[in-house]
XYZ file of C-alpha atoms in Angstrom:
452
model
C -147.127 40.257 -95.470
C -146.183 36.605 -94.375
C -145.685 36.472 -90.455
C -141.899 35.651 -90.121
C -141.163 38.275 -92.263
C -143.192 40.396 -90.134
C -141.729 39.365 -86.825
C -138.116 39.974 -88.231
C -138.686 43.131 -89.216
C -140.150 44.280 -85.949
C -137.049 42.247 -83.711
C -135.154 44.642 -85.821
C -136.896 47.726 -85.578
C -136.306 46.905 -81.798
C -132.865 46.500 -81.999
C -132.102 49.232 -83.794
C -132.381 51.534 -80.719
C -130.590 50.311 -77.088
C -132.421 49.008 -74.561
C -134.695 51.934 -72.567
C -133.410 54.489 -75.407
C -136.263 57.269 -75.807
C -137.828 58.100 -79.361
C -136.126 61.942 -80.504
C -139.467 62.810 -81.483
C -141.859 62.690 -78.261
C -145.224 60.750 -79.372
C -148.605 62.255 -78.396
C -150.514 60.733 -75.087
C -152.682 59.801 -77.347
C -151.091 58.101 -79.542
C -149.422 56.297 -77.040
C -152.928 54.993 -75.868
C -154.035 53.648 -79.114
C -150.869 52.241 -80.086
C -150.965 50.676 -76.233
C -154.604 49.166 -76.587
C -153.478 47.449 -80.463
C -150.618 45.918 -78.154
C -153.514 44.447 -75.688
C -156.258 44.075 -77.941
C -155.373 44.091 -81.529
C -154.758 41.385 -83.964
C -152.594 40.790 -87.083
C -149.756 43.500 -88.298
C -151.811 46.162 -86.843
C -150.789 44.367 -83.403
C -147.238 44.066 -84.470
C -146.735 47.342 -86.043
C -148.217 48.869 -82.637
C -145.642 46.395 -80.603
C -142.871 47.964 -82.994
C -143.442 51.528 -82.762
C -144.424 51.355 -78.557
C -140.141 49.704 -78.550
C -138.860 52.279 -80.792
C -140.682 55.062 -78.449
C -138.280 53.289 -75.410
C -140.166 54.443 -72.481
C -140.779 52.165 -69.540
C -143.979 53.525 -69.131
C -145.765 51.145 -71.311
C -144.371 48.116 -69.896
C -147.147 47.058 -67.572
C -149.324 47.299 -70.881
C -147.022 45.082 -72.043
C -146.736 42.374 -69.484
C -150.369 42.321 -69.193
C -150.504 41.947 -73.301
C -147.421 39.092 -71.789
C -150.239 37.248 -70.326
C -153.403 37.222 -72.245
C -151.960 37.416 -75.812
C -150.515 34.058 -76.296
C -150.911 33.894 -79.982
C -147.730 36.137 -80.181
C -145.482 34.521 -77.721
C -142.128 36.562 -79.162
C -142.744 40.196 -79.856
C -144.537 41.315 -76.987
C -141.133 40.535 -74.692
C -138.807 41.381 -77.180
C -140.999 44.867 -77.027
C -141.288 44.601 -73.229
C -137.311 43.818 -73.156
C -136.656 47.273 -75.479
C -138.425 49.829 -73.272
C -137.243 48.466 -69.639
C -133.852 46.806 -70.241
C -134.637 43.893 -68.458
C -134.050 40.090 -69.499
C -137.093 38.757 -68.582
C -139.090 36.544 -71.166
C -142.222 35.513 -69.263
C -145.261 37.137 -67.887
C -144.234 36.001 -64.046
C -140.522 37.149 -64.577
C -141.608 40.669 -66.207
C -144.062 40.755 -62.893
C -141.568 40.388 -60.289
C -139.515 42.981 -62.237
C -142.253 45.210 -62.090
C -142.378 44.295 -58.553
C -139.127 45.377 -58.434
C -139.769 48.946 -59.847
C -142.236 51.109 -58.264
C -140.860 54.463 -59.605
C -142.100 53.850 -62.836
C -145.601 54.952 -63.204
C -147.927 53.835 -65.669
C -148.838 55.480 -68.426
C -152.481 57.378 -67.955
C -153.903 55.027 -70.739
C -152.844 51.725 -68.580
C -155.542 52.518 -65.771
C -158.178 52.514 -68.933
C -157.136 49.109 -70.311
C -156.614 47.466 -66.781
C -160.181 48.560 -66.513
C -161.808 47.204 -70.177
C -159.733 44.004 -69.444
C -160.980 43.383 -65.981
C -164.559 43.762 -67.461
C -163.851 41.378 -69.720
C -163.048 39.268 -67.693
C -166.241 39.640 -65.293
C -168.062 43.038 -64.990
C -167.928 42.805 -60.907
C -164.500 43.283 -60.401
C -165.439 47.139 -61.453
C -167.427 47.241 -58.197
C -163.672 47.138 -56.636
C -162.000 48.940 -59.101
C -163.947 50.763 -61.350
C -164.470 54.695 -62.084
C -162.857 56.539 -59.285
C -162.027 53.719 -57.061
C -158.401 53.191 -59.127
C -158.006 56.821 -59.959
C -154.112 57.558 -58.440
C -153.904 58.425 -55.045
C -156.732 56.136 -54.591
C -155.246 52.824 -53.868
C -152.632 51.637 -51.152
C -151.634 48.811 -53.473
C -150.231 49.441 -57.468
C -152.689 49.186 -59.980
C -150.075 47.611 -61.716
C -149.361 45.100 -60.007
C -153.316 43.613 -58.991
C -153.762 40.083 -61.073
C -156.849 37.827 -61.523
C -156.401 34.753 -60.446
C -158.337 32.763 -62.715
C -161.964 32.956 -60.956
C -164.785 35.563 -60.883
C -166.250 37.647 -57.940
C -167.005 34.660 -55.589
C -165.651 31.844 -57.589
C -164.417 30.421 -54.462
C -167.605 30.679 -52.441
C -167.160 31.849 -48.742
C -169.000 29.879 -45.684
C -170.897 32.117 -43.602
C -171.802 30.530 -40.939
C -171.474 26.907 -42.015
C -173.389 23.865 -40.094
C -170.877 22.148 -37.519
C -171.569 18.464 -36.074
C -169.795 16.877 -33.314
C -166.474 15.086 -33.679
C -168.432 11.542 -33.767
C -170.076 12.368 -36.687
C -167.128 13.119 -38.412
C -165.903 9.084 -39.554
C -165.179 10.468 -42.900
C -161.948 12.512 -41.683
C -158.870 10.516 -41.308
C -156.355 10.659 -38.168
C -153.805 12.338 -39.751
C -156.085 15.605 -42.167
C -155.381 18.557 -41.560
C -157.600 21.271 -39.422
C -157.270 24.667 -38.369
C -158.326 24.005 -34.915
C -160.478 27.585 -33.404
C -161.605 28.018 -29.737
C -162.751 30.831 -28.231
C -164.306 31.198 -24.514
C -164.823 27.163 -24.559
C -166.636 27.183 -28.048
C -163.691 24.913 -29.999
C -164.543 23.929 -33.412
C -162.205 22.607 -36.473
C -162.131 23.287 -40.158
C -160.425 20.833 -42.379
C -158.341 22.165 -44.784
C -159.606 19.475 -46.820
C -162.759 21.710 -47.427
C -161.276 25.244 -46.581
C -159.221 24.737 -49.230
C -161.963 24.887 -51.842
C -163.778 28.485 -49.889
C -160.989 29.702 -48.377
C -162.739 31.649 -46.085
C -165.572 31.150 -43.469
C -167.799 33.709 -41.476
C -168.922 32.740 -38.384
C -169.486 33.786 -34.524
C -167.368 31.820 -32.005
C -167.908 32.374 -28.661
C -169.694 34.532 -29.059
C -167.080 36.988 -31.682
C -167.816 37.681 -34.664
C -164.867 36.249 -36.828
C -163.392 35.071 -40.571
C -161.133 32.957 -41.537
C -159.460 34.620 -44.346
C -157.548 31.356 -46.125
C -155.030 32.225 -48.854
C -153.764 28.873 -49.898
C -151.191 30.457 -52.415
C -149.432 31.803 -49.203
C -150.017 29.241 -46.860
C -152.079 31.296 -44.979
C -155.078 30.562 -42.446
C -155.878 34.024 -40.377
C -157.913 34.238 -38.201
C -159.790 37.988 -37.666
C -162.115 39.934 -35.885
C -164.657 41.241 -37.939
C -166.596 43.678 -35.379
C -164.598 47.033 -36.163
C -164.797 49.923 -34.506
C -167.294 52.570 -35.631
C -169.527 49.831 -37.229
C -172.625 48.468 -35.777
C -172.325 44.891 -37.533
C -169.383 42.346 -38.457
C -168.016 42.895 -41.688
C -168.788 39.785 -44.012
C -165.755 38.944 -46.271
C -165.903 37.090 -49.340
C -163.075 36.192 -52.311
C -162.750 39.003 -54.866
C -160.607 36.282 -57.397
C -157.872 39.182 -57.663
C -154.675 38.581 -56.145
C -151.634 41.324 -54.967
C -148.471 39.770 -55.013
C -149.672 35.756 -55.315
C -151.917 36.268 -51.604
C -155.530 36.704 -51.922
C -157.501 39.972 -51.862
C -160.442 39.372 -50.059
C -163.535 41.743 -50.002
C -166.275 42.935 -47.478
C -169.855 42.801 -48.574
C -171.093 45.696 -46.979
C -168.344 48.616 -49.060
C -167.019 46.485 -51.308
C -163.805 47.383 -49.968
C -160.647 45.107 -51.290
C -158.039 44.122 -48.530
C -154.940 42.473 -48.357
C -155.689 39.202 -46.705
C -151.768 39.218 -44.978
C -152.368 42.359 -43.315
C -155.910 42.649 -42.132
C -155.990 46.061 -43.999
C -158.513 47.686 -46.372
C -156.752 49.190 -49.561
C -159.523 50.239 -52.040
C -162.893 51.347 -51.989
C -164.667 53.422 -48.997
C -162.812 51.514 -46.104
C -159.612 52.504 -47.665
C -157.975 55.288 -45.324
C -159.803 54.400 -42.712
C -157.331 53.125 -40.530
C -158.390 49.413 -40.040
C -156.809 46.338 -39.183
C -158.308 43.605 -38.145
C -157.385 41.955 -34.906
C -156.395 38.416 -35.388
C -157.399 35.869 -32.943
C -155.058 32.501 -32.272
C -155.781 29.454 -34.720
C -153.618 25.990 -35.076
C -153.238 23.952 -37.440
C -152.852 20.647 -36.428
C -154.354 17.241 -37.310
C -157.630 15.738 -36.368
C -156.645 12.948 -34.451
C -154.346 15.221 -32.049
C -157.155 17.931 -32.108
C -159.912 15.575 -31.381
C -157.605 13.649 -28.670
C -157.145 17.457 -26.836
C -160.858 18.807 -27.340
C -162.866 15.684 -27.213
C -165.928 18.263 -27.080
C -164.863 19.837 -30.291
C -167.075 20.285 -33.123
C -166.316 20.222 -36.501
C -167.386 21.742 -40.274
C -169.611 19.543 -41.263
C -168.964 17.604 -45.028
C -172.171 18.738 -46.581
C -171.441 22.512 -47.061
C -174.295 23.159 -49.730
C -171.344 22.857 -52.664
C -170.523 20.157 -54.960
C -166.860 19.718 -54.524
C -164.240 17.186 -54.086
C -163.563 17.324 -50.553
C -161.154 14.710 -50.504
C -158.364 14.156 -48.371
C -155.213 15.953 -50.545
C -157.193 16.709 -53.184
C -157.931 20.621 -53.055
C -154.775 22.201 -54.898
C -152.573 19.150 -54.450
C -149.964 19.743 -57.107
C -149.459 23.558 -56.179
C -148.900 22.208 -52.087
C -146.350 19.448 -53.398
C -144.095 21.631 -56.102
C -141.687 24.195 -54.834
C -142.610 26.802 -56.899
C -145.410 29.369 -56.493
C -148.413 29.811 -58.942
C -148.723 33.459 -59.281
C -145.897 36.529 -59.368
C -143.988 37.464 -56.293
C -140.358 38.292 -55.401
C -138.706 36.013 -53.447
C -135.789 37.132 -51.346
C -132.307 35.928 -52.439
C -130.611 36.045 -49.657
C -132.076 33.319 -47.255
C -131.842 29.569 -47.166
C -135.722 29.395 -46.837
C -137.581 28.390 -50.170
C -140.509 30.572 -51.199
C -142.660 27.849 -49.961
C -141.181 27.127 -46.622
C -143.528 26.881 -43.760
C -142.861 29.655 -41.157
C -144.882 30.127 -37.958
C -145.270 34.073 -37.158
C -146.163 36.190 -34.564
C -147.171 39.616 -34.399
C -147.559 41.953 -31.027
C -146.863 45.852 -30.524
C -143.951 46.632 -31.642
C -142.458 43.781 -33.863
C -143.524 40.464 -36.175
C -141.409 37.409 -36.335
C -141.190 34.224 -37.899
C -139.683 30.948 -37.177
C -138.971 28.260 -40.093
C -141.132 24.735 -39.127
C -138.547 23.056 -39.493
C -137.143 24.644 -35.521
C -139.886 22.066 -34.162
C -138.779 18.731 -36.390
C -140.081 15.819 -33.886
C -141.973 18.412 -31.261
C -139.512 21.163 -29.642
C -140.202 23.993 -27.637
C -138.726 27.657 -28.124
C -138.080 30.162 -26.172
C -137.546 33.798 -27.800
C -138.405 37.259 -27.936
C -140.372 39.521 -30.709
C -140.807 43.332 -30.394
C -141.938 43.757 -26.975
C -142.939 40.289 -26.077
C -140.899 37.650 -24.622
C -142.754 34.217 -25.881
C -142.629 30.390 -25.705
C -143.452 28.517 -28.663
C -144.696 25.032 -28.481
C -144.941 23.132 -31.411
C -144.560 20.392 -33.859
C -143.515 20.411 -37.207
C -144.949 17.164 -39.243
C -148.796 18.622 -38.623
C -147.613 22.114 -39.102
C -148.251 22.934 -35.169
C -147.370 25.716 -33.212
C -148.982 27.940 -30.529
C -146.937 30.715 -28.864
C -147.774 31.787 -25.162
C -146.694 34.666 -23.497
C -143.884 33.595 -20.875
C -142.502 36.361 -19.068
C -138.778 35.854 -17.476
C -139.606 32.157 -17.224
C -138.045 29.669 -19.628
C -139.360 26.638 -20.483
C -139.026 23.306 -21.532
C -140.743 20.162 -22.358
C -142.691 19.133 -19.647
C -142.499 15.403 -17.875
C -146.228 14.822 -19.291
C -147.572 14.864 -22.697
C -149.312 17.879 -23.119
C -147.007 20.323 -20.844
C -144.439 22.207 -20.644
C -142.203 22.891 -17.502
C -140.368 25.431 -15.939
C -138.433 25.429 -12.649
C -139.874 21.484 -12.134
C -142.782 22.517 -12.173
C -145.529 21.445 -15.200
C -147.841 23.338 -16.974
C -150.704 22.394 -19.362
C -150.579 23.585 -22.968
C -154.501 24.823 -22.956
C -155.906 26.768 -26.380
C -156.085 29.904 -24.350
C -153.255 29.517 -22.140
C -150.543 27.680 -20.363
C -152.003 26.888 -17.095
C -149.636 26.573 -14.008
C -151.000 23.635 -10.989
C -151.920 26.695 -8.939
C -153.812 28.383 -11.331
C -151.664 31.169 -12.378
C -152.232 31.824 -16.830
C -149.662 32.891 -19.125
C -152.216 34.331 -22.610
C -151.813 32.682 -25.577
C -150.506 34.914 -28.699
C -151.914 34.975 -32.232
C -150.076 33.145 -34.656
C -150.557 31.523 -37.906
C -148.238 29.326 -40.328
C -147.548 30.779 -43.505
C -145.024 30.349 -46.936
C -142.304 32.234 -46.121
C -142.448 34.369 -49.370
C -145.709 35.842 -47.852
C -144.665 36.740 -44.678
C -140.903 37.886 -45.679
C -142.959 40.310 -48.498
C -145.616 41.649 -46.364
C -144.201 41.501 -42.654
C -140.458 41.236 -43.053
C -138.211 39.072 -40.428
């Protein structure tokens, strides 16, 4: 049977029935499942006739079959949403609009015979995404993320190679960085050390000890992210090594320890699959800037720095990593963007998380250097930062407010100047107010995960 012909008579088979409409005559499990894996994996008017008679059924369970089939069946680009379209009601056309739908819906649960083909397709796609996923491990009940809803993200298991404990050199031998890259700028109990985005960009995560903690820097650059976390938890005798799964939640990484093979949600700190899962953990995050190397260097002249020769062949040029994702507005993978806020999805926000409450404040509050005095959950904080190199630390500040100070480098309350230190804002006679963690983010991220 020619194709149109083919295609016309399954738009009309769909039409025939309204949107989300159920089938009189219930259909088997089943027969649901094989019709379901013909949508996914079958070819020619087997495929189609599968696609026709999963619409004509009209239950939204099979729709995250269906946006999957969205995806990775791109040699029929009109049935499988005109299918997807009959059993949910919705408008959406695409594989990222059907997602953020989806998003949109957690009531509906999968059929049983989606956990199945999620599985056969991940293995397809490379067998060691079953050590996160596989036999039990996705079974309901046992994840704190939807099935559903957990993408690949174009790479395998380690596609984007971690650096565990990568070589640093001192700031002089650095000539190949320019003034104005980019570096997440770490320093703990006087060790201070920067990692240019430049090459974080390509591993998105390093493993390291810093004076003397144990730490990662978990990098998500679809979300703008740089955390940076403990990684000695308690009960466990050694730091947890993390490493890129190439599955994403949501368009922000899932990272993964080596020791359980745990997934977590690189936003939260928080395991959600596999032993760890459960177990009540969340990573404590330690303060990092971003900031660029000239200013960093200028304020840590003892700093050291990642050195260029990682032990990977990459183009660690400045703007190269990801360069067209950084400069459009829109975002790579599925996520739902709020639509009530004047921030874009990709807005830079600097956040802040203590006991009781997270906040967020758009970059653009610190547009030619500004400092900002606020409060979030129990804290009352100063932040002091600048917006062109994406710069902001946040202090602890009491009842004082601030301003900026007389002297680069300070700010000043009640004429009196303090120095903006990495650890703290230090007063002329000594007296410390403790630096906060903080990290800059796209506001998608942080709105999804943390909220305002």
């Amino acid at each position: 049977m020619p194709r149109l012909l083919v295609t016309l008579l399954t738009v009309l088979l769909f039409a025939a029935r309204p949107a989300g409409a159920a089938d009189p005559r219930p259909m088997p499990d089943d027969e649901v499942a094989r019709l379901s894996e013909l949508a996914l994996f079958g070819h020619g008017t087997s495929r189609l006739d599968a696609l026709g008679r999963l619409a004509a059924r009209g239950e939204p369970d099979v729709a995250a079959t269906l946006i999957t089939a969205m995806r990775y069946r791109r040699d029929v680009t009109l049935e499988t949403p005109f299918a997807f379209q009959a059993v949910t009601g919705s408008e959406a056309g695409t594989w990222f609009d059907a997602m953020v739908w989806q998003q949109a819906h957690p009531e509906i649960t999968p059929h049983p015979s989606y956990r199945v083909l999620k599985l056969k397709l991940l293995e397809r796609l490379d067998p060691n995404f079953l050590r996160f996923l596989g036999g039990e491990l996705s079974q309901p009940g046992k994840l704190d993320i939807r099935l559903e809803e957990i993408t690949w993200g174009g790479v395998r298991v380690d596609g984007i190679p971690s650096l565990d404990h990568p070589r640093m050199v001192p700031a002089a031998e650095a000539g190949w960085l320019q003034d104005d890259d980019l570096v997440f700028g770490v320093a703990i109990a006087g060790d201070v050390r920067a990692y240019p985005l430049r090459i974080m960009g390509w591993h998105e995560m390093f493993n390291d000890v810093v004076g003397g903690v144990p730490v990662a820097l978990a990098y998500c650059t679809l979300c703008g992210a740089g955390i940076l976390f403990e990684t000695l938890v308690e009960g466990r005798q050694e730091p947890l090594v993390f490493g890129s799964s190439g599955l994403l939640y949501r368009s922000n990484k899932l990272m993964f320890d080596r020791q359980t093979d745990s997934l977590w949600n690189q936003f939260t700190g928080r395991p959600v699959s596999g032993p760890l899962r459960g177990s009540g953990i969340e990573l404590a995050i330690r303060p990092v800037a971003i900031t660029g190397w000239a200013a960093w260097r200028a304020a840590n002249p003892g700093t050291t720095v990642l050195a260029l020769d990682t032990g990977f062949d990459r183009d660690y040029g400045s703007g190269v990593v990801y360069r067209d994702y950084f400069a459009s507005p829109g975002l790579m993978f599925p996520a739902a963007v709020a639509p009530d806020t004047p921030l874009g999805p990709k807005a830079h926000v600097f956040g802040v998380r203590v006991a009781g409450g997270a906040k967020a404040w758009p970059l653009t509050d610190f547009l030619g250097g500004a400092v900002v005095n606020d409060a979030v959950g129990l804290e009352t904080v100063v932040l002091v930062g600048e917006a062109e190199t994406r710069t902001v630390r946040a202090y602890r500040r009491g009842d004082r407010e601030f301003a900026e100070g007389a002297a680069p480098g300070t700010v000043s309350t009640g004429g009196v100047d303090w120095a903006v230190t990495e650890d703290a804002l230090v007063a002329p006679d000594g007296t410390r107010l403790a630096r906060l963690p903080g990290h800059v983010s796209y506001w998608f991220a942080w709105d999804g995960y943390l909220g305002r």
